[in-house]
Coordinates of C-alpha atoms in Angstrom, one line a residue:
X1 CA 18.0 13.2 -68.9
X2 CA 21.8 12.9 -67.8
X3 CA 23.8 9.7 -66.7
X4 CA 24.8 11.6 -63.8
X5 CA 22.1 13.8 -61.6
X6 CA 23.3 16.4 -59.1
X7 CA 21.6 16.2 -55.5
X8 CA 20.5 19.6 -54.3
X9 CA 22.5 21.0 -51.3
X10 CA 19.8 21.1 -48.9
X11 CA 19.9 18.6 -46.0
X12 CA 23.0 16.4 -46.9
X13 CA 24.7 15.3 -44.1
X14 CA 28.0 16.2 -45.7
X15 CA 28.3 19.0 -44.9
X16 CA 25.7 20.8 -47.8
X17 CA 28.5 19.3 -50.7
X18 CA 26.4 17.7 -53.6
X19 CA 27.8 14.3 -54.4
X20 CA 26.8 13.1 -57.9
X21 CA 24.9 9.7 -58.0
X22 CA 24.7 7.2 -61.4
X23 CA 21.0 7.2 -62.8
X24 CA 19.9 3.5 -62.7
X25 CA 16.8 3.3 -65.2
X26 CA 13.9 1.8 -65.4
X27 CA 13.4 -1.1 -63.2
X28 CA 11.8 -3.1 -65.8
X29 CA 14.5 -2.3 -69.0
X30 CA 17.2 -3.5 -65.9
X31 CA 15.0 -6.9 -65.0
X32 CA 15.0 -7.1 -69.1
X33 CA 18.6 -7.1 -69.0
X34 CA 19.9 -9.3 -66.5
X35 CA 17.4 -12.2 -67.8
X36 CA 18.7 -11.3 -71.0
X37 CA 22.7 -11.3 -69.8
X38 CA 21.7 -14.8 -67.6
X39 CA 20.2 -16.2 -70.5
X40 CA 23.1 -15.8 -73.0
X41 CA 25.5 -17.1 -70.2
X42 CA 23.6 -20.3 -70.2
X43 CA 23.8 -20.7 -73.3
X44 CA 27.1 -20.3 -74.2
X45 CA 27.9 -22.6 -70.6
X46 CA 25.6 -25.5 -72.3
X47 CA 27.5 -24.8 -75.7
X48 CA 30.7 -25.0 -74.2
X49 CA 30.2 -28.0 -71.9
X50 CA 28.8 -29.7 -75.1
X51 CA 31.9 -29.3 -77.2
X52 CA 34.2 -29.3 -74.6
X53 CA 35.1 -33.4 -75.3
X54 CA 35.2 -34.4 -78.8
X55 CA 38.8 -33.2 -80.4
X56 CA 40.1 -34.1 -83.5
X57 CA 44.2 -34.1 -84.5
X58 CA 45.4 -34.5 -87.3
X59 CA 48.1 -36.7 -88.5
X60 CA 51.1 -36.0 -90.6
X61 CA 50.9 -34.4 -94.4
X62 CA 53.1 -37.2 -95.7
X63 CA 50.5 -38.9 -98.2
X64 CA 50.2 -38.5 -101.9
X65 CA 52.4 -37.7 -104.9
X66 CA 54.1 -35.0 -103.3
X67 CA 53.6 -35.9 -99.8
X68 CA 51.8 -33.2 -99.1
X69 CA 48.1 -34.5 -98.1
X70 CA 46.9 -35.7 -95.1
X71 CA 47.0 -39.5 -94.4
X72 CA 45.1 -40.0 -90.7
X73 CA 42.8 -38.1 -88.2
X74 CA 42.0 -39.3 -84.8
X75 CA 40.0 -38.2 -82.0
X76 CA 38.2 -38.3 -79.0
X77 CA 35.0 -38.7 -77.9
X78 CA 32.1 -39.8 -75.1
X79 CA 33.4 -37.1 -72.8
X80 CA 37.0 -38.4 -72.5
X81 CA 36.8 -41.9 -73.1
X82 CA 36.0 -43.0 -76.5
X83 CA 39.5 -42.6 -79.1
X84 CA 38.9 -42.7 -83.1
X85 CA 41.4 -43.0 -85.5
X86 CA 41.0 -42.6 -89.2
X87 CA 42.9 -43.8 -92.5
X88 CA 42.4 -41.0 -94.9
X89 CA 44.7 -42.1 -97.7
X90 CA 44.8 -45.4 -99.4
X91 CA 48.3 -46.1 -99.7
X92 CA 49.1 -49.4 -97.8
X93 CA 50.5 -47.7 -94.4
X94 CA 47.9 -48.1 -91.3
X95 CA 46.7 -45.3 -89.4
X96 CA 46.6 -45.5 -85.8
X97 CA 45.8 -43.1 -83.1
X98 CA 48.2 -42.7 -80.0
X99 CA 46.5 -41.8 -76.5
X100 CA 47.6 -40.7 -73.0
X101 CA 45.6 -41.2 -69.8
X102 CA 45.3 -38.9 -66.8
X103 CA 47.2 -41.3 -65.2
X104 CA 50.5 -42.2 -67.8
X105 CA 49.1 -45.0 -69.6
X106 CA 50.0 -45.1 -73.0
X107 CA 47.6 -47.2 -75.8
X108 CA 46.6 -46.9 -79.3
X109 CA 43.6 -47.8 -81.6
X110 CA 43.4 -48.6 -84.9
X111 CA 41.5 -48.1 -88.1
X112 CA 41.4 -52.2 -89.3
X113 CA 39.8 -51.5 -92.4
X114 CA 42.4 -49.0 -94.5
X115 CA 41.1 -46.0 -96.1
X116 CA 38.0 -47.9 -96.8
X117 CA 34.4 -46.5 -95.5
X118 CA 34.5 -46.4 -91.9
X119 CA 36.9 -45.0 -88.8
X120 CA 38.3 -47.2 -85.8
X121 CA 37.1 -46.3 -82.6
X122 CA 37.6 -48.0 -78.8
X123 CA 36.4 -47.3 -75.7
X124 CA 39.5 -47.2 -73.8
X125 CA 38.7 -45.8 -70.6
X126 CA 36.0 -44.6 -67.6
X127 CA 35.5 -40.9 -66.7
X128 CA 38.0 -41.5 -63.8
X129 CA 40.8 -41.4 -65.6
X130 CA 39.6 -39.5 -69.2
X131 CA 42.0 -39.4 -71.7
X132 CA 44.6 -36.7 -71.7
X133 CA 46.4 -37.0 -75.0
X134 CA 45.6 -37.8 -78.6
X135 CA 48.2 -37.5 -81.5
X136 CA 47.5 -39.1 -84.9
X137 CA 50.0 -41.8 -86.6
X138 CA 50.2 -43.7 -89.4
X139 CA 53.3 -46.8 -90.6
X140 CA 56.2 -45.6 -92.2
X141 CA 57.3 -49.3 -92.5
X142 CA 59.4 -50.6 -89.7
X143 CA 60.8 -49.4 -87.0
X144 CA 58.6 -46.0 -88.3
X145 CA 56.1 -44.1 -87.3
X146 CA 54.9 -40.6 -88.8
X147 CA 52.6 -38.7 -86.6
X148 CA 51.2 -35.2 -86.5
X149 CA 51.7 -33.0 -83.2
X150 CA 50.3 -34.7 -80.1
X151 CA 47.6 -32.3 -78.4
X152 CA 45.4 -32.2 -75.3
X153 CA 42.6 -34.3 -75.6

């Protein structure tokens, strides 16, 4: 069988030209399909909705002997509201998390306990007004700060 089928001439209203039409199959193989092709769209919709919230950044690479590992990771979480920060070296400096709301407000959140067991985390806001921005900090002594890039939350 051929993709493409010739009418016959006889009886076409177009004046007896043959017009080539696109075979469509068997109905059930195409019912097969489009559940099939539905199917995968849900998934990967339910897949993305589910990750879509929690994003992790990652602070500066100013930690170590050679200041070259990472000290601090934050995040957010609880679709939008919910901001983590993590110490990741012990080395006396706090790590912090900076955040952005949808509408300007500025906060941050802590991780009290060092690079000990355990992350900071705050709920900080409603789903009205998620947050927007997270970038990840940690004390250079004062006035500084060290932070890695700030990114969409």
């Amino acid at each position: 069988m051929h993709l493409l089928e010739k009418e016959t001439t006889a009886g076409l209203a177009n004046g007896g030209k043959s017009m080539p039409r696109l075979r469509t199959g068997h109905p059930r193989a195409r019912r097969l399909l489009v559940v099939a092709g539905i199917a995968l769209s849900a998934v990967l919709m339910l897949q993305t909705a589910a990750n879509a919230h929690d994003v992790t950044a990652n602070g500066p690479y100013d930690c170590g002997p050679f200041h070259l590992t990472l000290c601090s990771r934050g995040g957010v979480t609880r679709i939008h509201t919910e901001v983590t920060a993590c110490d990741l070296y012990a080395d006396g400096r706090g790590a912090f998390t900076l955040y952005w709301l949808y509408n300007g407000f500025q906060g941050r959140v802590r991780d009290g306990n060092g690079s000990a067991s355990g992350c900071g985390d705050s709920i900080v806001t409603g789903t009205d007004n998620p947050v927007w921005y997270i970038q990840s900090c940690i004390d250079g002594g004062s006035p500084a700060i060290y932070c890695g890039a700030k990114i969409p939350a």
